[in-house]
XYZ file of C-alpha atoms in Angstrom:
335
model
C 40.204 20.566 38.090
C 42.319 18.212 36.312
C 43.368 15.354 38.475
C 47.030 15.168 39.784
C 49.413 12.843 40.259
C 51.869 11.126 37.556
C 49.386 9.529 35.569
C 48.069 12.758 33.920
C 49.041 13.553 30.344
C 52.205 15.267 29.923
C 52.618 18.017 26.790
C 55.248 15.175 25.076
C 56.271 17.574 22.289
C 55.095 20.731 20.081
C 55.333 21.087 16.533
C 55.455 24.706 14.817
C 55.026 25.164 10.988
C 51.894 26.283 9.570
C 51.479 30.098 9.533
C 47.496 29.875 10.358
C 44.565 28.213 12.692
C 45.261 24.145 12.424
C 42.423 22.582 11.194
C 42.989 18.706 11.405
C 45.661 16.219 13.311
C 45.902 12.234 12.433
C 48.023 9.887 13.297
C 49.809 7.368 11.169
C 49.233 3.261 12.092
C 52.809 3.008 13.099
C 52.577 6.617 15.007
C 55.714 7.430 13.000
C 54.392 10.218 11.686
C 51.302 12.805 12.916
C 49.925 14.770 9.834
C 48.199 17.713 9.991
C 45.893 20.479 7.959
C 46.233 24.538 8.050
C 43.960 27.606 7.081
C 47.243 28.888 5.749
C 46.544 25.483 2.570
C 49.084 22.948 3.799
C 49.629 19.691 4.713
C 52.446 19.052 6.923
C 53.167 15.554 7.605
C 55.763 15.296 11.328
C 58.399 12.791 11.998
C 57.495 11.829 15.574
C 61.110 10.487 15.412
C 64.126 13.673 17.018
C 65.915 15.432 14.416
C 63.037 14.450 11.935
C 62.744 17.076 9.463
C 58.446 17.687 8.535
C 57.622 17.785 5.249
C 55.186 21.116 4.240
C 52.680 19.659 0.871
C 51.699 22.053 -1.355
C 48.648 21.792 -3.808
C 45.421 22.829 -2.336
C 44.165 25.735 -3.262
C 42.036 27.064 -0.038
C 42.467 25.990 3.443
C 42.761 22.606 4.108
C 39.983 21.696 6.559
C 40.470 17.929 7.140
C 42.893 15.630 7.164
C 43.208 11.594 7.733
C 45.433 8.310 7.130
C 44.686 5.637 4.906
C 44.484 2.908 7.349
C 47.664 1.374 6.390
C 49.740 4.652 6.017
C 50.050 4.708 2.420
C 48.197 7.366 1.588
C 46.985 10.997 3.366
C 43.216 12.477 2.447
C 42.709 16.393 2.696
C 39.761 18.241 2.148
C 39.361 21.653 1.384
C 37.575 24.961 0.997
C 39.395 24.670 -2.475
C 36.275 22.285 -2.925
C 38.174 19.641 -3.533
C 39.825 16.380 -1.765
C 43.456 15.323 -2.782
C 45.152 11.621 -1.500
C 49.012 12.105 -0.911
C 51.661 9.334 -0.991
C 53.292 10.694 2.780
C 56.599 10.079 1.316
C 59.794 12.902 -0.216
C 57.650 13.998 -3.341
C 54.538 14.319 -1.518
C 52.924 13.643 -5.059
C 49.011 13.375 -4.784
C 45.968 13.421 -6.765
C 43.213 15.720 -6.838
C 39.458 15.230 -7.734
C 36.323 17.646 -7.080
C 34.410 15.119 -4.621
C 32.045 18.397 -3.851
C 30.492 21.910 -4.987
C 31.612 23.281 -2.166
C 34.394 23.348 1.215
C 34.583 20.153 2.019
C 34.787 19.604 5.926
C 35.990 16.126 6.589
C 36.900 12.806 4.738
C 37.424 9.237 6.579
C 38.547 5.860 5.513
C 36.695 3.386 5.668
C 38.532 0.361 7.995
C 39.804 -1.945 5.015
C 40.831 1.316 3.040
C 38.868 0.771 -0.061
C 36.502 3.672 0.976
C 36.048 7.312 1.321
C 33.839 9.547 3.387
C 33.595 13.000 2.504
C 31.059 15.571 4.134
C 30.590 19.531 3.025
C 28.752 22.230 2.886
C 27.529 21.346 0.163
C 25.097 19.830 2.390
C 25.421 16.490 0.707
C 28.071 13.420 2.347
C 29.192 11.560 -0.942
C 31.297 8.039 -0.620
C 33.986 6.859 -2.803
C 36.176 3.868 -3.725
C 40.026 5.017 -2.888
C 41.312 3.776 -5.841
C 40.002 4.930 -8.832
C 38.645 8.341 -7.153
C 35.226 7.035 -8.619
C 31.912 8.297 -6.814
C 29.958 5.934 -5.815
C 27.132 7.295 -4.200
C 25.811 10.860 -2.171
C 23.651 11.162 1.076
C 22.063 13.956 0.671
C 19.400 14.392 3.412
C 20.760 17.345 5.656
C 19.650 20.920 4.767
C 22.659 22.679 6.110
C 26.454 22.173 6.300
C 27.497 18.954 6.487
C 30.924 19.179 8.966
C 31.613 15.686 10.175
C 30.963 12.375 8.338
C 32.270 8.691 9.658
C 32.235 4.954 8.681
C 31.083 2.809 11.605
C 33.957 0.705 12.260
C 32.634 -2.477 10.554
C 31.909 -0.560 7.492
C 27.636 -0.862 7.829
C 26.987 2.614 8.923
C 27.819 6.255 8.652
C 27.528 8.914 10.975
C 26.516 12.429 9.981
C 26.638 16.209 11.756
C 25.441 19.422 10.427
C 24.946 22.335 11.095
C 21.113 21.974 10.486
C 21.811 20.979 15.024
C 21.285 16.860 13.551
C 23.689 13.842 13.735
C 21.978 11.223 11.560
C 22.692 8.104 10.776
C 22.528 5.988 7.679
C 22.574 2.834 6.512
C 25.185 2.012 3.405
C 23.986 -0.683 1.490
C 20.589 0.709 1.457
C 21.576 4.101 1.595
C 18.578 5.589 3.723
C 18.888 7.757 6.533
C 17.960 5.480 9.717
C 17.929 7.857 12.142
C 18.706 11.127 13.744
C 19.395 12.450 16.427
C 17.887 15.835 16.920
C 19.072 16.084 20.879
C 21.599 19.528 20.461
C 20.857 22.842 21.165
C 24.085 24.044 18.233
C 25.931 23.305 15.162
C 26.933 19.713 15.346
C 30.587 20.019 14.441
C 32.217 16.871 15.447
C 30.832 13.044 15.376
C 32.406 10.112 15.486
C 32.073 5.805 16.703
C 32.667 4.116 19.661
C 35.536 1.430 18.945
C 33.124 -1.460 19.573
C 30.539 0.567 17.247
C 27.670 0.119 19.007
C 27.787 3.837 19.929
C 28.493 7.354 18.510
C 29.942 10.833 20.415
C 28.856 14.140 18.448
C 30.756 18.074 19.739
C 28.148 20.834 19.317
C 28.325 24.586 19.098
C 25.863 23.993 22.438
C 29.161 23.391 24.048
C 28.386 20.043 24.423
C 29.249 16.280 23.875
C 26.586 13.235 23.637
C 27.388 9.570 23.637
C 24.220 8.002 21.861
C 23.382 3.747 21.464
C 23.492 2.933 17.991
C 21.004 0.381 18.593
C 18.698 1.493 20.929
C 18.678 4.949 19.568
C 19.156 6.226 22.801
C 20.806 9.434 24.874
C 23.439 7.512 27.864
C 24.988 10.136 28.446
C 25.434 14.112 27.783
C 29.116 16.256 29.359
C 28.383 20.125 30.028
C 31.846 20.009 30.861
C 33.464 22.659 27.929
C 32.679 26.795 28.236
C 32.651 27.242 24.775
C 31.749 25.932 21.339
C 32.763 22.016 21.162
C 35.129 21.591 17.907
C 36.942 18.241 18.226
C 36.889 14.310 19.824
C 37.933 11.382 19.429
C 37.742 7.933 21.194
C 40.332 5.964 23.036
C 41.176 2.639 21.197
C 39.747 0.924 24.396
C 36.825 2.535 24.086
C 36.665 3.592 27.732
C 38.011 7.431 27.646
C 36.887 9.979 24.958
C 39.114 13.265 25.122
C 37.691 16.535 23.266
C 38.317 19.553 22.121
C 37.218 23.674 22.837
C 37.010 27.353 21.861
C 37.582 27.030 25.593
C 41.042 26.472 25.099
C 41.199 23.760 26.836
C 40.864 19.965 25.867
C 39.231 17.770 28.579
C 39.732 14.138 29.002
C 36.404 12.593 30.002
C 36.017 8.536 31.484
C 32.803 6.822 30.087
C 32.708 4.073 31.843
C 32.337 6.205 35.182
C 31.037 9.586 33.244
C 32.842 12.117 34.337
C 35.773 14.513 33.373
C 39.017 12.943 34.125
C 41.322 16.182 33.018
C 41.474 19.512 32.394
C 44.745 20.510 29.728
C 45.602 23.948 28.795
C 48.646 24.052 26.527
C 46.780 25.874 23.639
C 46.982 30.003 23.382
C 43.493 30.534 21.435
C 40.611 27.675 20.328
C 41.854 24.124 20.255
C 40.361 23.354 17.448
C 41.349 19.325 17.083
C 42.229 16.083 18.456
C 42.823 13.048 18.093
C 44.316 9.549 19.644
C 47.287 7.801 17.998
C 46.078 4.072 17.054
C 47.466 2.191 19.822
C 46.048 5.377 22.705
C 49.393 6.156 24.038
C 49.517 9.590 22.698
C 47.268 12.082 20.900
C 47.405 15.073 19.230
C 45.263 18.185 19.829
C 45.791 21.266 17.048
C 45.042 25.166 17.608
C 44.430 28.580 16.212
C 47.144 29.522 18.062
C 48.794 27.528 14.751
C 50.740 24.877 17.113
C 50.416 20.890 16.771
C 50.941 19.543 20.148
C 51.467 16.010 21.056
C 50.342 14.818 24.364
C 51.836 11.461 26.358
C 48.851 9.643 27.650
C 49.763 8.557 30.538
C 46.696 6.525 31.795
C 47.727 3.401 33.495
C 48.569 1.459 30.927
C 46.703 -1.659 32.740
C 43.850 0.242 31.878
C 43.473 -0.645 28.505
C 46.262 -3.090 27.632
C 43.827 -5.605 28.157
C 41.034 -3.964 26.781
C 42.365 -3.316 23.512
C 43.572 -7.060 23.647
C 40.107 -9.003 24.160
C 38.902 -6.250 21.674
C 41.518 -7.967 18.880
C 40.938 -11.301 19.435
C 37.333 -10.425 19.026
C 35.768 -10.645 22.311
C 32.882 -9.284 22.388
C 32.648 -5.916 23.902
C 28.943 -4.561 24.521
C 29.920 -4.378 27.818
C 32.055 -1.596 27.759
C 28.788 0.177 27.892
C 26.683 -1.408 30.135
C 27.580 0.882 32.894
C 26.747 3.926 30.484
C 23.053 3.023 30.366
C 21.507 5.732 32.307
C 23.756 7.774 33.156
C 23.617 11.409 32.917
C 26.996 13.468 33.210
C 26.362 17.061 33.408
C 30.178 18.835 35.434
C 29.924 22.487 36.181
């Protein structure tokens, strides 16, 4: 059950404009804009300022499966079932460049933290890395034996993690292009994976209704959450690294306290599957999308003192390894 009280996350606004299920959401750096992709083949950019209009960007020939702002916010990348990736300038004109990235649906796009590289994942079973400015193909990672749903750079850009319908999560060394570990604990397809802000851990969501957290230094499972009653589609780490938000076909979003290893909140908002979720870069908001065609923006409302200090220490370059010490050996299963 969700905890009661003034610090519950609260629904701030919801946007209606897509004509089919929302597949992906992401905030710009300054939080002034929110991008969403949809099965309606459109990318939409929503203004977070009141009374500002939304922009619908048309160009993809089929469903938009994924969207992400570049670190600077000057570009938005989108991947589509039309097998292409587009890089958009999120302005009134909405100009884009298109490149044929894969031989099947592109499920995932992700910028490196320096904004120079893009990693894409596809139903053609490959992960590909590109330069952003020339959209030049660099290399392909091809050890998965089924569709690849998601791929992400580590915060320092040295590693790549990928999640696949072959039930594995693979960790890759970007320089050597070798798979350095496969995590095989999921009992179903793995829909989504991401790095903890410290780069020391990863979390993955699967069709086995679970969320798992691994330490990538020791390649060991740290936490296992059985909090959803259906497929988990998406997850996002809070920038402090202390919380994880998840989205599921059970129509709920859940916020997990990673330090305590427990469920904090269950949020009901979407009618039908919650397909995607993402924290803003500062962590004070998060957005979710659903098969109900809606994009919802939630105010985090955690006690700001909880993570304001952590963010400061991260920015000043202090070690954040301590964040995860309490996770070791914990096994959280919540009915």
